[in-house]
Short mmCIF file of C-alpha atoms in Angstrom, two decimals:
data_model
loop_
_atom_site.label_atom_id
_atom_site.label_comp_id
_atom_site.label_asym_id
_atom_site.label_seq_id
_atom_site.Cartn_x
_atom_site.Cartn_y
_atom_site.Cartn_z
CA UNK A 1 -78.27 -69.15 17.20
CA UNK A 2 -79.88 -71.75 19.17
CA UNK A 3 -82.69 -73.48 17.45
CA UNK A 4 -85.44 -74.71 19.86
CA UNK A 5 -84.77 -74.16 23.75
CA UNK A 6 -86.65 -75.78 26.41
CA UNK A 7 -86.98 -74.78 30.01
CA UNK A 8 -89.08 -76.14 33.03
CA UNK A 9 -89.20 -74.26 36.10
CA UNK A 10 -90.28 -76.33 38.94
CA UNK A 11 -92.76 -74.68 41.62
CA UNK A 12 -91.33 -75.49 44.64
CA UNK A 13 -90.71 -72.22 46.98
CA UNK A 14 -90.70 -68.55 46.68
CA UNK A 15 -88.11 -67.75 44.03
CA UNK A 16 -85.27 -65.72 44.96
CA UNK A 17 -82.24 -64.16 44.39
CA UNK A 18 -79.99 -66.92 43.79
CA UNK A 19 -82.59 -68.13 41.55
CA UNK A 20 -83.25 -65.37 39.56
CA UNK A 21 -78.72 -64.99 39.09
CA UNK A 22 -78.60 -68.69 38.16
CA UNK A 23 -81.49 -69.82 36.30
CA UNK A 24 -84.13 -66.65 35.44
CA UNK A 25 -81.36 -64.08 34.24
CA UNK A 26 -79.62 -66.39 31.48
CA UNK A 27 -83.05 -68.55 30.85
CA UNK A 28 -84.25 -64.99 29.60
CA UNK A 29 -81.05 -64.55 27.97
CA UNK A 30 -81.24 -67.68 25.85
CA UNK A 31 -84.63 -67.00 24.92
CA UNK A 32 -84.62 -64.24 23.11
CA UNK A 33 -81.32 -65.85 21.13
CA UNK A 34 -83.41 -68.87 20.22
CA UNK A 35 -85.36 -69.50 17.07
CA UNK A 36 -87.99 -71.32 19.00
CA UNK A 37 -88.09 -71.23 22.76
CA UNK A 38 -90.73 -73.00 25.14
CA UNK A 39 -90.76 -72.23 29.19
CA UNK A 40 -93.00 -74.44 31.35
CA UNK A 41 -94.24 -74.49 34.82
CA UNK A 42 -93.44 -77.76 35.74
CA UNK A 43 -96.59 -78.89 38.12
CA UNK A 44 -96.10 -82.65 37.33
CA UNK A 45 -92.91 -83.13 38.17
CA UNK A 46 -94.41 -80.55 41.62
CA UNK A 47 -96.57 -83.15 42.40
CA UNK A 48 -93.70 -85.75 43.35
CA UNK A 49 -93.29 -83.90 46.44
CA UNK A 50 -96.13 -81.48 46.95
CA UNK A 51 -99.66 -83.09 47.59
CA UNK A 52 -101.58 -79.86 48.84
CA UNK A 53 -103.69 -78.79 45.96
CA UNK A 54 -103.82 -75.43 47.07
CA UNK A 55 -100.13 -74.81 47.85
CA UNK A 56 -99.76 -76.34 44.11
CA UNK A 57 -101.93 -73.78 42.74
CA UNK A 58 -100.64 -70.89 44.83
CA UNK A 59 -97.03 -72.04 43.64
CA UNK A 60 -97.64 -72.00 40.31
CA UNK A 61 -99.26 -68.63 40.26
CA UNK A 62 -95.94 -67.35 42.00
CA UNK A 63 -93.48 -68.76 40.06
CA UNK A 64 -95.28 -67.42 37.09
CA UNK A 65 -95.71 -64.13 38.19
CA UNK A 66 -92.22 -64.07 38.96
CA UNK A 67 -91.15 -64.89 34.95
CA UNK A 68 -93.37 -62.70 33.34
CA UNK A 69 -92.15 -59.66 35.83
CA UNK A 70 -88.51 -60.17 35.32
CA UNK A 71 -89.21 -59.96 31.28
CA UNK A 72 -90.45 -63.43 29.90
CA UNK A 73 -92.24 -62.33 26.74
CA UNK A 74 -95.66 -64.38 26.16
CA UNK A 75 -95.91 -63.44 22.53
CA UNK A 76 -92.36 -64.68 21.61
CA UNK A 77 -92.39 -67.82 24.15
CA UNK A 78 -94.55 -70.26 24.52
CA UNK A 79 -95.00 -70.62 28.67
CA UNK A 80 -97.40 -72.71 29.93
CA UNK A 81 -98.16 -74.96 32.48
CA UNK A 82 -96.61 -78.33 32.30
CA UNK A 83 -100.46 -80.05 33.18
CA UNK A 84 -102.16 -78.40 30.53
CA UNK A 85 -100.10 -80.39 27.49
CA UNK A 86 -101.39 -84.01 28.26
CA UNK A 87 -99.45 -84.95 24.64
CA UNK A 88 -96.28 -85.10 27.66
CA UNK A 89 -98.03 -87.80 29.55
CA UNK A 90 -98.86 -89.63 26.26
CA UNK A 91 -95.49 -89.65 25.48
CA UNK A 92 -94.22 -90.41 28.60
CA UNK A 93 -95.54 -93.79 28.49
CA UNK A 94 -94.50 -94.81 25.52
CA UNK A 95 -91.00 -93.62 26.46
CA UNK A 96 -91.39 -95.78 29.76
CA UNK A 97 -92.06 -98.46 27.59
CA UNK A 98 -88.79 -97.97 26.36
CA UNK A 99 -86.58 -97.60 29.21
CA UNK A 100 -84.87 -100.31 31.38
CA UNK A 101 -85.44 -99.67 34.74
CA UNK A 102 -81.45 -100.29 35.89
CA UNK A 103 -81.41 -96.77 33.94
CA UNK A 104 -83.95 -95.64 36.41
CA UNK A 105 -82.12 -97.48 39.30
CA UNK A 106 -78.92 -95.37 38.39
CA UNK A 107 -81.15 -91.82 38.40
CA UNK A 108 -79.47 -89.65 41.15
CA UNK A 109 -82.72 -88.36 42.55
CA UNK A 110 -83.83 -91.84 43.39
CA UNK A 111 -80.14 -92.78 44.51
CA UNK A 112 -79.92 -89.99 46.48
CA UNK A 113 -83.58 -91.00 48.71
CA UNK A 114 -82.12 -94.24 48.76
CA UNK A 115 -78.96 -93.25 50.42
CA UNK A 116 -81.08 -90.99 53.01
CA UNK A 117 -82.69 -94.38 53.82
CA UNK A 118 -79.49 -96.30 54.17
CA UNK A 119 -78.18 -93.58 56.47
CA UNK A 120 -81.45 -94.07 58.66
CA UNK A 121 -80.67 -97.18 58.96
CA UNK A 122 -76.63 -97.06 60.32
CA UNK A 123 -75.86 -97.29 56.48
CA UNK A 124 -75.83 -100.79 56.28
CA UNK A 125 -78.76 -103.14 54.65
CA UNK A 126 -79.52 -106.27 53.22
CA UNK A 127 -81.51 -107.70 50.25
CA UNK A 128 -83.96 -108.43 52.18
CA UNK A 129 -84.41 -104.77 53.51
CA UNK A 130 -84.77 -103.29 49.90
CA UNK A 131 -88.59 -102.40 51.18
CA UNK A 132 -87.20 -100.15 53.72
CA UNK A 133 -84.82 -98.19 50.85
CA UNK A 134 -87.65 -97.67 49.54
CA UNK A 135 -89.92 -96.14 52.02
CA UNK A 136 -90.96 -92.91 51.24
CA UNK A 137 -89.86 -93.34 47.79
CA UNK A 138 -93.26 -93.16 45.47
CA UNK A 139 -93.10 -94.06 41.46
CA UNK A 140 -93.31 -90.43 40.67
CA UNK A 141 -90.19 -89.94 41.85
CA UNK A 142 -88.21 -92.83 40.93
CA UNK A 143 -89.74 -92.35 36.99
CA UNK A 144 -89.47 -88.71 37.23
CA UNK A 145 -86.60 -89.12 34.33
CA UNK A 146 -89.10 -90.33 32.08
CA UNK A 147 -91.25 -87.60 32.56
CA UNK A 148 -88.79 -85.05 31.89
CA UNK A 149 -87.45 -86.87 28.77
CA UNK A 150 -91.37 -86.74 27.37
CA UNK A 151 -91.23 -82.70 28.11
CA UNK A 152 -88.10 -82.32 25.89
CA UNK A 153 -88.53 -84.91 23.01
CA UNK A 154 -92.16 -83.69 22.37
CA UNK A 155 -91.06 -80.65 21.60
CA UNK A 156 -87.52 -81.84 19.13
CA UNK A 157 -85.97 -79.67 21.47
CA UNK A 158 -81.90 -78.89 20.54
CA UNK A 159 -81.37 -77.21 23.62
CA UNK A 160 -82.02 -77.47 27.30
CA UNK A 161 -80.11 -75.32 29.75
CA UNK A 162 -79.22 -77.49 33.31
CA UNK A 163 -77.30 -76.95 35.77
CA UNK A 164 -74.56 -79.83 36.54
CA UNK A 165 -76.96 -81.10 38.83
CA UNK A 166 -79.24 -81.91 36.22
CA UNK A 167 -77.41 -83.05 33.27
CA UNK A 168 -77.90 -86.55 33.80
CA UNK A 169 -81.63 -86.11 33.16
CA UNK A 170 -80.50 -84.98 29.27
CA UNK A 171 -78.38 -87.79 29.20
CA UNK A 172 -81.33 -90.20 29.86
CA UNK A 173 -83.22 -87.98 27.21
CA UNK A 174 -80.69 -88.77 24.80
CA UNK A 175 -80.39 -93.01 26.19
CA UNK A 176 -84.31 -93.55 25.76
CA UNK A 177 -84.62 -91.50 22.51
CA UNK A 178 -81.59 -93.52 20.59
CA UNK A 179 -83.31 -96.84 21.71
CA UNK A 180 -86.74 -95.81 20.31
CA UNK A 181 -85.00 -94.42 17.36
CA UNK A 182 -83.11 -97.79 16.90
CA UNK A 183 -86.67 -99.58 16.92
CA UNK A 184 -88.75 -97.16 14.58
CA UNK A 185 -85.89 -94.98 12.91
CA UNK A 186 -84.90 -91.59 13.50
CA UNK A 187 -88.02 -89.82 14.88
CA UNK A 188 -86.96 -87.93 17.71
CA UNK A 189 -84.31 -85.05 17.80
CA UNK A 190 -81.47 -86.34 20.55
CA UNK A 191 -81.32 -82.93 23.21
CA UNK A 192 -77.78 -81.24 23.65
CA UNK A 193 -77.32 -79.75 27.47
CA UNK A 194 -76.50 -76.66 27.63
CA UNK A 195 -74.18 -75.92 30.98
CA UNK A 196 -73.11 -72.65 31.86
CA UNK A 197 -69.30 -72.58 33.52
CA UNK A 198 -70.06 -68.87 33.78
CA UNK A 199 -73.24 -68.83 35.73
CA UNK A 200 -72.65 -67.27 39.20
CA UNK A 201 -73.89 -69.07 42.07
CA UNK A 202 -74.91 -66.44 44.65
CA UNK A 203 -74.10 -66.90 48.47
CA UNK A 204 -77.02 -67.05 51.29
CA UNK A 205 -76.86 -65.22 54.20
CA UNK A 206 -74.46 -67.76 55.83
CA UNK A 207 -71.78 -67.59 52.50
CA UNK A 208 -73.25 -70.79 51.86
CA UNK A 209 -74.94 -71.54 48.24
CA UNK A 210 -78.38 -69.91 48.63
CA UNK A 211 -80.95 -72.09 49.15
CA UNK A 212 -84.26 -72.85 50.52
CA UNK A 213 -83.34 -76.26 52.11
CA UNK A 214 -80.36 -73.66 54.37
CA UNK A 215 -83.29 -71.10 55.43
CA UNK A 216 -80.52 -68.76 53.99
CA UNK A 217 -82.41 -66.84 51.06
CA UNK A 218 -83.34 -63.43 50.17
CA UNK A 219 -86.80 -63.60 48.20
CA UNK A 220 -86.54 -62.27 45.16
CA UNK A 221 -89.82 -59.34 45.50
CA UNK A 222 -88.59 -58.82 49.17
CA UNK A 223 -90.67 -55.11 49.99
CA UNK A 224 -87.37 -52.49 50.12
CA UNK A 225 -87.26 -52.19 54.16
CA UNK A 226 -86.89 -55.94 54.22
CA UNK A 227 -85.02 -56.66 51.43
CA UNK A 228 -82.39 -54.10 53.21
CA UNK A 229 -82.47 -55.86 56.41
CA UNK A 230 -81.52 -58.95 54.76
CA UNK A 231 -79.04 -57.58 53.05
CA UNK A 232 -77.16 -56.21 56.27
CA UNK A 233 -77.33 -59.73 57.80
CA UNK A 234 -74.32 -61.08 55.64
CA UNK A 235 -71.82 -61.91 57.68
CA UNK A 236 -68.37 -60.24 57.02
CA UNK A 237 -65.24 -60.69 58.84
CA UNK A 238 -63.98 -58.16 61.47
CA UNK A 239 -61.36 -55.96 59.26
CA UNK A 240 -61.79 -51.92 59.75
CA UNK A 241 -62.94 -49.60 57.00
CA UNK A 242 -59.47 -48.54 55.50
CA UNK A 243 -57.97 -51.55 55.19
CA UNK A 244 -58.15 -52.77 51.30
CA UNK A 245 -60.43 -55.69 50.47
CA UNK A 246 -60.48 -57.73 47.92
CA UNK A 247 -63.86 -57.81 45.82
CA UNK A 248 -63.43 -61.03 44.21
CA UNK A 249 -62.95 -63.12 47.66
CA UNK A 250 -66.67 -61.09 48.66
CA UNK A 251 -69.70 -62.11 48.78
CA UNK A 252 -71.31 -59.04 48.51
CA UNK A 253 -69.44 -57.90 45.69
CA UNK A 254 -70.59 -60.88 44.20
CA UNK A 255 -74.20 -59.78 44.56
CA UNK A 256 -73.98 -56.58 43.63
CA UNK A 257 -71.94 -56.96 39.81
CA UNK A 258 -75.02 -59.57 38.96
CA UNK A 259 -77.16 -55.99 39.04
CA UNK A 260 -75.33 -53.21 38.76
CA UNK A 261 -73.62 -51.80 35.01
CA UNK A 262 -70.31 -52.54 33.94
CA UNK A 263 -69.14 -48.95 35.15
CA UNK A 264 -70.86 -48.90 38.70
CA UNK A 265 -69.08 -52.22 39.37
CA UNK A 266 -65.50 -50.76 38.25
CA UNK A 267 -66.05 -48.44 40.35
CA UNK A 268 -66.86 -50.71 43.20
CA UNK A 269 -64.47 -52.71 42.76
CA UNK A 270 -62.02 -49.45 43.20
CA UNK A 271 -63.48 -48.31 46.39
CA UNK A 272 -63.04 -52.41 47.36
CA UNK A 273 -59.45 -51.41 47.34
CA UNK A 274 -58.93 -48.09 48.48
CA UNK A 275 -61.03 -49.20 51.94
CA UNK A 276 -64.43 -49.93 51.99
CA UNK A 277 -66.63 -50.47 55.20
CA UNK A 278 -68.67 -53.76 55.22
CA UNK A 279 -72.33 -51.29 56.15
CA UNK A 280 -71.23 -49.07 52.96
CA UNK A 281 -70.98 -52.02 50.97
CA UNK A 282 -74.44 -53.38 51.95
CA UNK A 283 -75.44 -50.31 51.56
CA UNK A 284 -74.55 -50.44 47.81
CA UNK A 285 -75.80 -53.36 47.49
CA UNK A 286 -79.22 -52.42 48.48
CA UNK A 287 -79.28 -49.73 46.59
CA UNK A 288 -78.51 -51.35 42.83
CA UNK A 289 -80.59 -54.09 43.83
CA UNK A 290 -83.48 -51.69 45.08
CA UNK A 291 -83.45 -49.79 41.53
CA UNK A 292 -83.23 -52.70 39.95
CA UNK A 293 -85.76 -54.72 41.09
CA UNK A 294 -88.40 -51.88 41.72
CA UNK A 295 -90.51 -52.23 38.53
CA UNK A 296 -90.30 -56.02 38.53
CA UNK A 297 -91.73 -55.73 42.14
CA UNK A 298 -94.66 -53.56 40.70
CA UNK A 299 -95.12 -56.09 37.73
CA UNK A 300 -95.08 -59.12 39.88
CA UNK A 301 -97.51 -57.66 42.47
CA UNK A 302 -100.25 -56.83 39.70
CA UNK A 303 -99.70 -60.15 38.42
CA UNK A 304 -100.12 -62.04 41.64
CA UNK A 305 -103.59 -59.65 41.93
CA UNK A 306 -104.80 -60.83 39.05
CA UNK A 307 -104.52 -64.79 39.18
CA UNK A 308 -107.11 -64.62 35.79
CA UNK A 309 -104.41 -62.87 33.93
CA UNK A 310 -101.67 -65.25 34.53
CA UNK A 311 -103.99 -68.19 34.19
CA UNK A 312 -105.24 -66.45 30.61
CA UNK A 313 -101.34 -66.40 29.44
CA UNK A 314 -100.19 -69.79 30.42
CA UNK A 315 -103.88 -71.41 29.34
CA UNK A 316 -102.75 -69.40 25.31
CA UNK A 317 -99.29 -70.89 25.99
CA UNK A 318 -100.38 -74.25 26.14
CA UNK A 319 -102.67 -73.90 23.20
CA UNK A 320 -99.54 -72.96 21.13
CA UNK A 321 -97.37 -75.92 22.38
CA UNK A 322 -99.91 -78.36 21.63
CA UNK A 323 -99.83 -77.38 18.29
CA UNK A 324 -96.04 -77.93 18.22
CA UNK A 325 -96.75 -81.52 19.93
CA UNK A 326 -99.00 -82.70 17.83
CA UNK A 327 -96.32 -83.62 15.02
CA UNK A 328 -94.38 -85.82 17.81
CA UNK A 329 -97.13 -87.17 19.02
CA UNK A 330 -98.67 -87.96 15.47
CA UNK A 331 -95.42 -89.72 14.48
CA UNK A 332 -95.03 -91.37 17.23
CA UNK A 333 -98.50 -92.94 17.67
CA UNK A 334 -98.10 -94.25 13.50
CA UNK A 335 -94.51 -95.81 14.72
CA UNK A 336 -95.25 -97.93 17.03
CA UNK A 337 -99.06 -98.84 16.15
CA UNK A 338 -98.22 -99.06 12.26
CA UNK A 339 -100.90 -96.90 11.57
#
């Protein structure tokens, strides 16, 4: 059993249903097989790129809504907003105080805006044009690292699940705690990735990873005559109805095992290669994910209805991690003030 899990959930978009297969599903999962678990709506780390207040607040509210409808339990995990914890930003300074800034210059967010820059430019630059790599580039985003170390090590967390994409950030985690820990001994708990080989990664409407940035996505409350229009816009090749098909080269195969049962999806897979039609297979697909979705629709439209309710359960969330900071925080502050 996993001991304490972490998640943040970043509120950048409408979630969909590539999110939902590759983060929300086994997030949940992982949850409810931890002894401690603590989910938060990372409006922070938001800020970085989003400087609208009200699209911050309206984000929030959605990605929220969106947890708590597919099954995140408020009594059994502490979700709250990332904001309302300010022990994080405590911490985060003292960790910054801590960490040399090539480890920041090696950060793959911040390499990657550099190299968008650079490509601007013809791709080649000098010394002197290291104001120009930079442009665009603001501190919140080139510390960002340090920020998301300060959400884990506040918490002693054992666990954080990442995609490969984000594994790095746990192995700064790890870097900054070990050199605090050399300094004032072994105060905070080094954080173990957790990366899931199995995950599925769902295909947009192109066949291409879905994802906002490809305008390729299929939100994940989409009202059932949309969500089945979107559904019949994969693209499929041109091969006729009786000719076999193999399900594990299809997208929409793909799709639908994610939310279907272990028997409907044999039994897809069968009709895959007897001869299926591409519409029949939409058609299937729509239907599990119709059923499937339905009350999570209903949940997540009450809760977007009722912004006091979800603001209620993520202000009691926060209440019950700052309780579970305030050791960290109390340790840390006698460590390094001698007091």
């Amino acid at each position: 059993m996993a001991r304490t899990v972490l998640t943040g959930i970043k509120p950048t978009g409408t979630p969909h249903l590539g999110n939902y297969v590759g983060a929300i599903k086994p997030a949940l999962a992982l949850a409810k097989a931890a002894a401690s678990a603590l989910y938060f709506v990372a409006d922070y780390h938001a800020l970085t790129i989003i400087h609208d207040a009200r699209k911050l607040r309206d984000s929030v509210q959605e990605v929220a809504a969106t947890w708590l409808a597919l099954g995140l339990d408020p009594t059994k995990v502490a979700f709250y907003r990332q904001s309302d914890v300010p022990e994080t930003f405590e911490l985060a300074w003292i960790l910054s105080c801590f960490t040399a800034k090539g480890l920041m210059n090696r950060a793959h967010a911040y390499k990657a805006a550099v190299a968008r820059n650079l490509e601007s430019r013809g791709g080649a630059a000098g010394v002197d044009d290291i104001d120009d790599l930079d442009a665009g580039i603001n501190l919140g985003l080139y510390s960002y690292p340090v920020l998301m170390a300060a959400d884990i090590l506040l918490f002693k967390t054992n666990v954080v699940p990442v995609g490969k994409d984000q594994a790095q950030h746990i192995e700064i985690a790890r870097d900054i705690a070990q050199r605090f820990n050399a300094i004032y001994g072994p105060i905070l708990v080094l954080p173990e990735a957790r990366i899931d080989a199995d995950t599925a990664v769902i295909p947009g409407l192109d066949g291409r990873k879905m994802s906002k940035s490809y305008d390729n996505i299929i939100p994940l409350f989409s009202p059932p005559e949309r969500l089945r229009k979107l559904i019949f816009k994969y693209k499929t090749d041109s091969s006729p109805p009786s000719e076999p098909k193999d399900p594990d080269t299809s997208t929409l195969f793909h799709l639908y095992r994610e939310f279907a049962t272990p028997e409907e999806t044999e039994a897809l897979r069968g009709r895959y290669r007897s001869g299926i039609g591409w519409g029949e297979a939409k058609e299937a697909v729509f239907e599990v994910l119709s059923r499937t979705l339905e009350e999570p629709r209903r949940r997540y439209a009450e809760l977007m209805a009722d912004p006091a309710r979800v603001d209620a359960l993520l202000t009691e969330g926060a209440a019950r991690a700052r309780e579970m900071a305030q050791g960290t925080i109390q340790e840390t502050r006698r460590a390094v003030f001698a007091r």
